[in-house]
Tab-separated table of C-alpha atoms in Angstrom:
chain	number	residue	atom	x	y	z
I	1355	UNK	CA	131.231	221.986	72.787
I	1356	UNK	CA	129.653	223.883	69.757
I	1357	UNK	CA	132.860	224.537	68.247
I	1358	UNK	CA	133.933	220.689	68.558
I	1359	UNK	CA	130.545	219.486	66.893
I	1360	UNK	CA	131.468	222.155	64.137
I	1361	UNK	CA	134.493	220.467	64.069
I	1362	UNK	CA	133.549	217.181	63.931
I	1363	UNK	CA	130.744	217.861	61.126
I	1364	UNK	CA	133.560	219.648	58.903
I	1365	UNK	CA	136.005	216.909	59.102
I	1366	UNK	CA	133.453	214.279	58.176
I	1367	UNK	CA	132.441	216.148	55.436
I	1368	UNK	CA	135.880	216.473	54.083
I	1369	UNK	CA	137.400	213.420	54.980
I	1370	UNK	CA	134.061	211.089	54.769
I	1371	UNK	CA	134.926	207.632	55.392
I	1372	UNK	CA	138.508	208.286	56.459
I	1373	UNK	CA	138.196	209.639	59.944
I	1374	UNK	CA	136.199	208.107	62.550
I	1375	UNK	CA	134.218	209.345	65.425
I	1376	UNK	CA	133.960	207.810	68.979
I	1377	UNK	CA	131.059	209.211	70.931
I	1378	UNK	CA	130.632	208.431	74.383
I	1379	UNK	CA	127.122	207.060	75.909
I	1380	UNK	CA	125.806	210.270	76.134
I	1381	UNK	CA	126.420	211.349	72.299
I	1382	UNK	CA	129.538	213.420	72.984
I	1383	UNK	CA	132.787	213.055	70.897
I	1384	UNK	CA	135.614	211.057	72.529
I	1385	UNK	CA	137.647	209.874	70.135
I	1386	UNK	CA	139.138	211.384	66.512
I	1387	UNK	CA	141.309	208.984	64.885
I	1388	UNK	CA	142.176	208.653	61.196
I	1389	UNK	CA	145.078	207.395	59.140
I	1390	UNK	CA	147.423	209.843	57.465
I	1391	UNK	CA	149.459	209.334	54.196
I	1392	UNK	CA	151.243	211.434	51.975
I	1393	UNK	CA	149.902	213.636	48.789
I	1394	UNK	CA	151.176	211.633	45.661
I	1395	UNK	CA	148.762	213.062	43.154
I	1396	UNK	CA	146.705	210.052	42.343
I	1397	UNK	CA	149.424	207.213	42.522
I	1398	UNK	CA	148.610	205.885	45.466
I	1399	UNK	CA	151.239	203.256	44.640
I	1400	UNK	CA	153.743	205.495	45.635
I	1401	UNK	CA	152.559	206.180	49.197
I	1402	UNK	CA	155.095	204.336	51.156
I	1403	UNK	CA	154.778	205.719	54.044
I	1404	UNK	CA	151.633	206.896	56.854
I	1405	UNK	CA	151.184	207.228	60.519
I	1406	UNK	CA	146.886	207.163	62.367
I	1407	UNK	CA	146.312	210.553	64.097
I	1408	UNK	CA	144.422	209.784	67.452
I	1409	UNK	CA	143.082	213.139	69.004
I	1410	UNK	CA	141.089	213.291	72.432
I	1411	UNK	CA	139.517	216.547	73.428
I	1412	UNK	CA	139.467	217.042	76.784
I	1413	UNK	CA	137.189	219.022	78.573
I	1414	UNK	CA	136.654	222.417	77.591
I	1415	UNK	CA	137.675	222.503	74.323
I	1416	UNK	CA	139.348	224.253	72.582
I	1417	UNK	CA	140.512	227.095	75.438
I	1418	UNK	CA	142.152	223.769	76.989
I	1419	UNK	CA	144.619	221.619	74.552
I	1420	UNK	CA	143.792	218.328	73.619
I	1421	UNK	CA	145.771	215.114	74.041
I	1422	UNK	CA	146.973	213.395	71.080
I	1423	UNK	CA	148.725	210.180	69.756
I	1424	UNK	CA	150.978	208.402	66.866
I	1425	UNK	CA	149.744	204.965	66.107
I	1426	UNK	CA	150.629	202.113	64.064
I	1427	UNK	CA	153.648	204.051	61.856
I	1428	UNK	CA	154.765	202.353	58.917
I	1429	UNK	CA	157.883	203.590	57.412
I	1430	UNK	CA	158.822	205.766	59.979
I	1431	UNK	CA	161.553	205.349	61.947
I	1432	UNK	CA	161.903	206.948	66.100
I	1433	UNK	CA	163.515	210.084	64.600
I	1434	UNK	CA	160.908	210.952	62.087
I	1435	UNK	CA	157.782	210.322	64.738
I	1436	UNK	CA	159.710	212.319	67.301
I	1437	UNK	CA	160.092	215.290	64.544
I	1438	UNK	CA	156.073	215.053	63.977
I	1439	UNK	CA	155.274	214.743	67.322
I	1440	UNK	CA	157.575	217.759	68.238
I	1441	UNK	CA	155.363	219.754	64.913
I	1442	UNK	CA	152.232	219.018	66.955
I	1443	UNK	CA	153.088	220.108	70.006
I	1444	UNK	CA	154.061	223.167	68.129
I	1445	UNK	CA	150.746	223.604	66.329
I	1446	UNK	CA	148.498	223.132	69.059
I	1447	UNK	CA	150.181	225.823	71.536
I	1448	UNK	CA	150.157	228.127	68.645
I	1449	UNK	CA	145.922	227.405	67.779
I	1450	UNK	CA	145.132	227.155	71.893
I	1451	UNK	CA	141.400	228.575	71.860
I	1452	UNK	CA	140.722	227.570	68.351
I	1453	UNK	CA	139.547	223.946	66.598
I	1454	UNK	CA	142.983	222.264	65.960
I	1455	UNK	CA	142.171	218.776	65.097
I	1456	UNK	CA	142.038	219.709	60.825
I	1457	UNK	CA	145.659	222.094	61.271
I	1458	UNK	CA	147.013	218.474	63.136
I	1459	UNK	CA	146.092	216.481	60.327
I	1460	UNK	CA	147.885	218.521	57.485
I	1461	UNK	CA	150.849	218.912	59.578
I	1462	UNK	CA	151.283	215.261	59.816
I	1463	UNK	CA	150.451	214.757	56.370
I	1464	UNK	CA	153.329	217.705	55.340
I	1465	UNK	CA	156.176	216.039	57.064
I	1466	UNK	CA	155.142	212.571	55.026
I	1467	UNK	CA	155.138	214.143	52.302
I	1468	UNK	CA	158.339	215.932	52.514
I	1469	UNK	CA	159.967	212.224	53.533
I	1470	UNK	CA	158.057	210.025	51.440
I	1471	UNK	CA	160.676	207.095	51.427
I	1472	UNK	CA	160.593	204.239	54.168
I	1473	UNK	CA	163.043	204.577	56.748
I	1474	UNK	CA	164.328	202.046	58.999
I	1475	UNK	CA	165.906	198.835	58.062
I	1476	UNK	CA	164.627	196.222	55.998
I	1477	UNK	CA	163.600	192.959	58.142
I	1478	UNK	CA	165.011	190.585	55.945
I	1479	UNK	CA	168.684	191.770	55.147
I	1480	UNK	CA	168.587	194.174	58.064
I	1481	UNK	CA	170.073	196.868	55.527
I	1482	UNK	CA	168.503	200.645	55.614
I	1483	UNK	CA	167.146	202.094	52.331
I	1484	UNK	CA	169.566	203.935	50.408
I	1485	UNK	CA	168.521	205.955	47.652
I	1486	UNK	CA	167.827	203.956	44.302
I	1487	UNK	CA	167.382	200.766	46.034
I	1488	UNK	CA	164.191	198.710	44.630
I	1489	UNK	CA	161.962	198.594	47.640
I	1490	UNK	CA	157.704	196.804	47.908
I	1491	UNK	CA	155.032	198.408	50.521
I	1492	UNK	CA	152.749	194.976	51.330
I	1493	UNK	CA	149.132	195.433	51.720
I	1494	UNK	CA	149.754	195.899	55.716
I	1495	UNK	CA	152.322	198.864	55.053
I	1496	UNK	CA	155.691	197.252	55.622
I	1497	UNK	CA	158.708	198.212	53.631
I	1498	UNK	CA	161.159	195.706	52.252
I	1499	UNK	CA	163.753	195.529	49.441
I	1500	UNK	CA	162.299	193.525	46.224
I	1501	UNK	CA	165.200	191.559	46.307
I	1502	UNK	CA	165.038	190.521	49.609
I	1503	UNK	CA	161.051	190.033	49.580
I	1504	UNK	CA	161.735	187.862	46.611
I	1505	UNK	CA	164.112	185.529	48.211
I	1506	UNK	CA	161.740	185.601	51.063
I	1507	UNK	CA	158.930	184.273	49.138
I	1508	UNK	CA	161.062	181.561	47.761
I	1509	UNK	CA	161.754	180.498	50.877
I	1510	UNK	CA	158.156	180.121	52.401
I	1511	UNK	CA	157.034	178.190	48.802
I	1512	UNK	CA	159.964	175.817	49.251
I	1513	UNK	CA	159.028	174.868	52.798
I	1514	UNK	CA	155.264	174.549	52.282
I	1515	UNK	CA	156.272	172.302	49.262
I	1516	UNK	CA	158.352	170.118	51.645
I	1517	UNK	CA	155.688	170.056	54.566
I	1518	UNK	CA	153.032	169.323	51.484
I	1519	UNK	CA	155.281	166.543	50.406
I	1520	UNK	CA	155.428	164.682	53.749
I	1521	UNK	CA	151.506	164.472	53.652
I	1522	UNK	CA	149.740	160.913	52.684
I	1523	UNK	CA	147.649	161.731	49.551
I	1524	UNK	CA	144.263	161.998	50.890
I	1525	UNK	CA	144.962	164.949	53.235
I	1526	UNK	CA	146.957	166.368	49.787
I	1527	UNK	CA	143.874	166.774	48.515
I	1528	UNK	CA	142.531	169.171	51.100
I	1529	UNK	CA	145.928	170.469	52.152
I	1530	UNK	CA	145.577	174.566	52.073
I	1531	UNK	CA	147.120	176.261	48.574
I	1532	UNK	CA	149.763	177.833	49.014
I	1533	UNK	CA	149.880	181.666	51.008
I	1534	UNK	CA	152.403	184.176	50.639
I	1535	UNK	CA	153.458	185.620	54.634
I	1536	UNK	CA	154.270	189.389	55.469
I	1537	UNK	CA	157.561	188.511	57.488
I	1538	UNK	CA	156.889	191.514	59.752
I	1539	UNK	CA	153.381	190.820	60.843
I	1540	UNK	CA	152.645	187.503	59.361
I	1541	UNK	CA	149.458	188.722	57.565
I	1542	UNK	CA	148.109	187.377	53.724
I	1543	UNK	CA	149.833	189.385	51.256
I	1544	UNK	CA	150.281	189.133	46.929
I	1545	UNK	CA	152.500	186.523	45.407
I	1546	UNK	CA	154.778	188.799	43.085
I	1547	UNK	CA	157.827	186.714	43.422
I	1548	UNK	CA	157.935	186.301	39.584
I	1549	UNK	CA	157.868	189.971	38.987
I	1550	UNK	CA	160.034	190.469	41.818
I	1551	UNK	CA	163.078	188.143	40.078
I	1552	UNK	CA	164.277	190.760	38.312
I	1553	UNK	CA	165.101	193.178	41.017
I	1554	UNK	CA	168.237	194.303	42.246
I	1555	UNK	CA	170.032	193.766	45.704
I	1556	UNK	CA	170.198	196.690	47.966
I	1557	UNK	CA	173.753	198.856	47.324
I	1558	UNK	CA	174.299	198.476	50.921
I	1559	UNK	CA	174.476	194.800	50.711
I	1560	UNK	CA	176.478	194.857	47.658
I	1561	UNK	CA	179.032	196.993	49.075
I	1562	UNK	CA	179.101	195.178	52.111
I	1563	UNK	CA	182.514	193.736	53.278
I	1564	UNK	CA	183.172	190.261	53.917
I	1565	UNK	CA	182.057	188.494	57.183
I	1566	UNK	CA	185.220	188.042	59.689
I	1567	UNK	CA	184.898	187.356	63.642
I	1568	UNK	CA	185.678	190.140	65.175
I	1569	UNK	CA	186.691	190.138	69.189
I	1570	UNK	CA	184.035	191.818	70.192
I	1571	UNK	CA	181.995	188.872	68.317
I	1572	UNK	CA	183.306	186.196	70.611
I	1573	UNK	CA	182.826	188.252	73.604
I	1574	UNK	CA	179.297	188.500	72.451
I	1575	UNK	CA	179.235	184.527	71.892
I	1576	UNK	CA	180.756	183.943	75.003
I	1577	UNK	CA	178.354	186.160	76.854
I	1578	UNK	CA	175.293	184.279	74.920
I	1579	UNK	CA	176.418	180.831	76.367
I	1580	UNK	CA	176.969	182.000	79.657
I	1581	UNK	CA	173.558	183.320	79.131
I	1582	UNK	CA	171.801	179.746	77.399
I	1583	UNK	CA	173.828	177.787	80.168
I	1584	UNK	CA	172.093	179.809	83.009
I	1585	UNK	CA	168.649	179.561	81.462
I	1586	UNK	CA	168.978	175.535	80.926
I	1587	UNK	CA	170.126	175.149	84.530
I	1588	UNK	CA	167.127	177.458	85.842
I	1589	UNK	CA	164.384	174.863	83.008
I	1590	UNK	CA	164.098	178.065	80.534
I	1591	UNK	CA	165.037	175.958	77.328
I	1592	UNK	CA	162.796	173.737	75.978
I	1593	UNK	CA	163.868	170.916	74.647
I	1594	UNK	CA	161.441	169.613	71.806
I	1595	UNK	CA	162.240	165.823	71.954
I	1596	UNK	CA	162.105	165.684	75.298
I	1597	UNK	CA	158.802	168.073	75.685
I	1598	UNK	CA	157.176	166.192	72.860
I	1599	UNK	CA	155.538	163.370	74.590
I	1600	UNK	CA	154.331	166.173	77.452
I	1601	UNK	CA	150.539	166.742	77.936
I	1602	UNK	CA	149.802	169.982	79.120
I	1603	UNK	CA	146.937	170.408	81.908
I	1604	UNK	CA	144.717	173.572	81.794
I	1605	UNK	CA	143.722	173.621	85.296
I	1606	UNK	CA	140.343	176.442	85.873
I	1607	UNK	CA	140.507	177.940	89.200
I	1608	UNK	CA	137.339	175.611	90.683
I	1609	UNK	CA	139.595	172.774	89.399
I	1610	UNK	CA	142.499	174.064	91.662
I	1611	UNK	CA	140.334	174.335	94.855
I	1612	UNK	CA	138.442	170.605	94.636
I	1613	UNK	CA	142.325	169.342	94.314
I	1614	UNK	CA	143.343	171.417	97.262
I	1615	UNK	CA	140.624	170.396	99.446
I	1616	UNK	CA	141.013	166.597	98.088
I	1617	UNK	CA	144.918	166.574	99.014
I	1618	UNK	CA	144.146	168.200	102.271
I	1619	UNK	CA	141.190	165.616	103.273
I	1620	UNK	CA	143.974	162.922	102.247
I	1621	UNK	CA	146.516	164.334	104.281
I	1622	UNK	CA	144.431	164.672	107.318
I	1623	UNK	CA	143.161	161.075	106.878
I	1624	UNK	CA	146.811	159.988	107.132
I	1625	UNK	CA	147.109	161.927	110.108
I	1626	UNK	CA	143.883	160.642	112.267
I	1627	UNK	CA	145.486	157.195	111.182
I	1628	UNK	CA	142.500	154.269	110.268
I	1629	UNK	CA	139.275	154.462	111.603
I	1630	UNK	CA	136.879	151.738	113.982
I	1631	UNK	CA	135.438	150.775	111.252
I	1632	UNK	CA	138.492	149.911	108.650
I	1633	UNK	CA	140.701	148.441	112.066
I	1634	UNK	CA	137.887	145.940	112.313
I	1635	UNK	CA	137.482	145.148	109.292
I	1636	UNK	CA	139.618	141.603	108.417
I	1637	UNK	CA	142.052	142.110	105.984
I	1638	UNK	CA	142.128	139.695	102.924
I	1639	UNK	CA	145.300	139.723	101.808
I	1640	UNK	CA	145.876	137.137	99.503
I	1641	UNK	CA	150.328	135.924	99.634
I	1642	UNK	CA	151.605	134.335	95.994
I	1643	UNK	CA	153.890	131.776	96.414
I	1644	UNK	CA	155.678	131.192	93.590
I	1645	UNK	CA	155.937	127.118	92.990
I	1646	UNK	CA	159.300	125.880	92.042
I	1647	UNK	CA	159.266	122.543	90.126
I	1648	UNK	CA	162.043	120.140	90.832
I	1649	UNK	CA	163.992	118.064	87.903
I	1650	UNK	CA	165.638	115.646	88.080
I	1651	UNK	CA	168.552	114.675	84.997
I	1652	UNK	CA	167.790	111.452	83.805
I	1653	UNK	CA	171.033	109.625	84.004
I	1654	UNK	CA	171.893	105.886	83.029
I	1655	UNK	CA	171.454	103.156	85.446
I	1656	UNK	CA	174.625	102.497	87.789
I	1657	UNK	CA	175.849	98.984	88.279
I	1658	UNK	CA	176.634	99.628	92.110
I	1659	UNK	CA	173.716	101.825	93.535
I	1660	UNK	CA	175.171	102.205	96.658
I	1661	UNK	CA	178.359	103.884	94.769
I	1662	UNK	CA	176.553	105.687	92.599
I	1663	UNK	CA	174.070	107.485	95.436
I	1664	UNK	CA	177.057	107.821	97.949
I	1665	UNK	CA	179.539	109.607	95.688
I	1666	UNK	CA	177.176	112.276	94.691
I	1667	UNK	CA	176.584	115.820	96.644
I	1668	UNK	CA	172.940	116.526	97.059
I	1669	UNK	CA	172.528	120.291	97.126
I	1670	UNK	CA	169.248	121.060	98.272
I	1671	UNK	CA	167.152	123.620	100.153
I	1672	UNK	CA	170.863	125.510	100.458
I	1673	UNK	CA	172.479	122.714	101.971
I	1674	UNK	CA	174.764	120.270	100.938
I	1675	UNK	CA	174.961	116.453	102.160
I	1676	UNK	CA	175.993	113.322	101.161
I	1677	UNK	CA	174.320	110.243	103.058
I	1678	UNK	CA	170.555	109.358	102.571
I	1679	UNK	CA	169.765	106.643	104.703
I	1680	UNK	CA	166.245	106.836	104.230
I	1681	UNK	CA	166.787	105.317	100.836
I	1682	UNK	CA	168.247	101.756	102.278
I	1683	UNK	CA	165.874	101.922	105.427
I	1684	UNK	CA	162.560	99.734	103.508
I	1685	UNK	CA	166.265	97.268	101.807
I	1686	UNK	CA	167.668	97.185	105.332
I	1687	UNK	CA	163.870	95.923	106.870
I	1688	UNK	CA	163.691	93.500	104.654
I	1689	UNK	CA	166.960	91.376	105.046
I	1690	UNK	CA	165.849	88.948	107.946
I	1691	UNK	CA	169.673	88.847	109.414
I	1692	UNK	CA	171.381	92.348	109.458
I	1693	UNK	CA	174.645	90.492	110.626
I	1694	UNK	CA	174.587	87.419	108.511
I	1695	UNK	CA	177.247	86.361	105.905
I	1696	UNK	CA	175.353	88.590	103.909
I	1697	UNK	CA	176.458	91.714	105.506
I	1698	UNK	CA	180.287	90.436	105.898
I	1699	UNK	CA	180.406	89.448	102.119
I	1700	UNK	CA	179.264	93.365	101.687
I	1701	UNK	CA	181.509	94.540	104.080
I	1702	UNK	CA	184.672	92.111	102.236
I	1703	UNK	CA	183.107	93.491	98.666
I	1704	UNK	CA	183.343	97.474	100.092
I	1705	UNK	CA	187.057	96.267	101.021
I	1706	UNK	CA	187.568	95.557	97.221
I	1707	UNK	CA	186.478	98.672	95.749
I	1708	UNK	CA	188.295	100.985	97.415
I	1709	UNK	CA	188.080	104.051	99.412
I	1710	UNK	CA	185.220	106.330	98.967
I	1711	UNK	CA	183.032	103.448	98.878
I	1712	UNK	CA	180.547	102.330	101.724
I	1713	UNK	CA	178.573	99.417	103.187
I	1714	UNK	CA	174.578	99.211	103.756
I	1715	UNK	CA	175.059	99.096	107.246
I	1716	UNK	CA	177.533	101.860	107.281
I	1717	UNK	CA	175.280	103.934	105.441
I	1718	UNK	CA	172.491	103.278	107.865
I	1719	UNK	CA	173.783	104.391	110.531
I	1720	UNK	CA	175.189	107.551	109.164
I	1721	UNK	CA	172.397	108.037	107.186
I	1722	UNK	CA	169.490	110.070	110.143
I	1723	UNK	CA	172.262	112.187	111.002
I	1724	UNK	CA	173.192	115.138	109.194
């Protein structure tokens, strides 16, 4: 353990602020981690590419090799971090019994330097980096053309104008100003789209040749909405109109149980069936009755009552008659001789007026029956 705390000492006396040391609770070292980038004289503009170093001793060191990672690469694409990692398995067989953390760090830093242009594609146009393309490292380390960056940039200004636009005027006032977006990792980075104008497009996308659907597109497109159809049957797409007006619930684990136990009370309740006390109980249950007015059409006196009642069809209550004889009964009390001259000269003036047409006595005595 002497020769790690030698270690340790020497590399934060070299390195100072860029490495740092993870001790466990009892003071011993853990943990060596720091970022590496490539030698560039004092330009550190023109470091475009770096990889952290993460080295664990394990117990016993140095007679036993320690364990070692490659974090957070930027520029770097699988073949380059497979070539460095393949160095540094190299290094440390060859220094097994000495301190090898310091010889780890410079051979890292020797293969960025000996590659110091970003590999991999650019995000944006999804073009590699050829050699004399205009490319911009953002503060977070990610590599994209200045053309395409540019064009980027335009984009996000144009749609937080038109989100900025659809505010009312006194949230304008405290709206957020505008922020320019990494489009890899979606962190703060400088506005330069005005000094980015100017720059080029990538050769590869100049060169590229025009856009034609291939077969082995539509397969691919055929595949895809086999592929969306299956995931809408199965609830996997999410439809934003009809999702919008849905509340989502955020249920904690006590809130789960109390709902279990309540639905399980309520479901044995239905089970036992009432209880003495509720099938004594009377039951006020109040019945609405809905109360129909009746009309009646206001029509114009007839000259001939009789006539006029007796031709009509009463439809009421679902039924239909014709005779009402409780409408002559109180006329029919009151004549003192039912089968005077009176009641021939109405039965002689019914013979007069046709068929259809009825007497008062007639009437009465067709009149309780229905």
């Amino acid at each position: 353990m002497d020769a790690l705390q030698d270690e340790v000492e020497s590399l934060e006396a070299i390195l100072m602020d860029d490495v740092c040391i993870k001790r466990t609770v009892g003071g011993d070292v853990d943990l060596i981690e720091t970022t590496v980038l490539p030698l560039t004289g004092e330009d550190d503009e023109q470091q475009y590419i770096c990889v952290t170093l993460q080295v664990q001793p394990t117990p016993g060191y140095p007679d036993v090799s320690p364990t070692f990672k490659l974090l957070r690469p930027r520029g770097l694409d699988d073949a380059r971090l497979e070539a460095i990692r393949t160095a540094c398995n190299v290094k440390i067989k060859e220094s097994l019994g000495f301190p090898v953390v310091f010889d780890l760090i410079e051979v890292v830093r020797e293969h960025l330097t000996g590659s110091n242009l970003p590999s991999g594609q650019c995000v944006v146009c999804l073009y590699g980096f050829a050699e004399g393309d205009e490319f911009t490292r953002t503060e977070c380390f990610h590599y994209l053309h200045s053309y395409c960056l540019a064009r980027h940039l335009n984009a996000l200004r144009r749609n937080y104008q038109e989100e900025f636009e659809k505010l009312p005027a006194w949230l304008q006032k405290t709206a957020d100003p505008f922020q320019a977006l990494c489009p890899v990792c979606r962190e703060h980075i400088s506005d330069e789209s005005d000094s980015l104008k100017c720059a080029m497009p990538p050769s590869e996308l100049i060169n590229a040749p025009d856009f034609k659907v291939t077969q082995e597109l539509r397969e691919m497109q055929q595949r895809m909405s086999q592929l969306y159809l299956q995931q809408k049957s199965r609830g996997a797409i999410i439809d934003v109109k009809a999702d919008s007006a849905a509340v989502i619930s955020i249920e904690t684990e006590e809130d789960v149980r109390r709902r279990r136990r309540r639905e399980e009370a309520e479901a044995a309740k239905k089970l036992e069936g009432p209880s003495k006390d509720e099938a004594l109980k009377p039951t006020s249950s109040s019945t609405f009755a809905p109360v129909v007015q009746e009309t009646h059409r206001v029509m114009a006196e007839p000259t001939n009552n009789n006539y006029q009642h007796h031709n009509r069809r009463h439809y009421r209550g679902n039924r239909r008659h014709q005779h009402h004889g409780h409408h002559h009964r109180a006329d029919r009390d009151r004549e003192p001789n039912p089968g005077s001259a009176g009641g021939s000269s109405g039965g002689s003036s019914a013979a007069t007026t046709g068929t259809g047409k009825q007497t008062k006595s007639q009437s009465a005595c067709s009149g309780p029956t229905r």
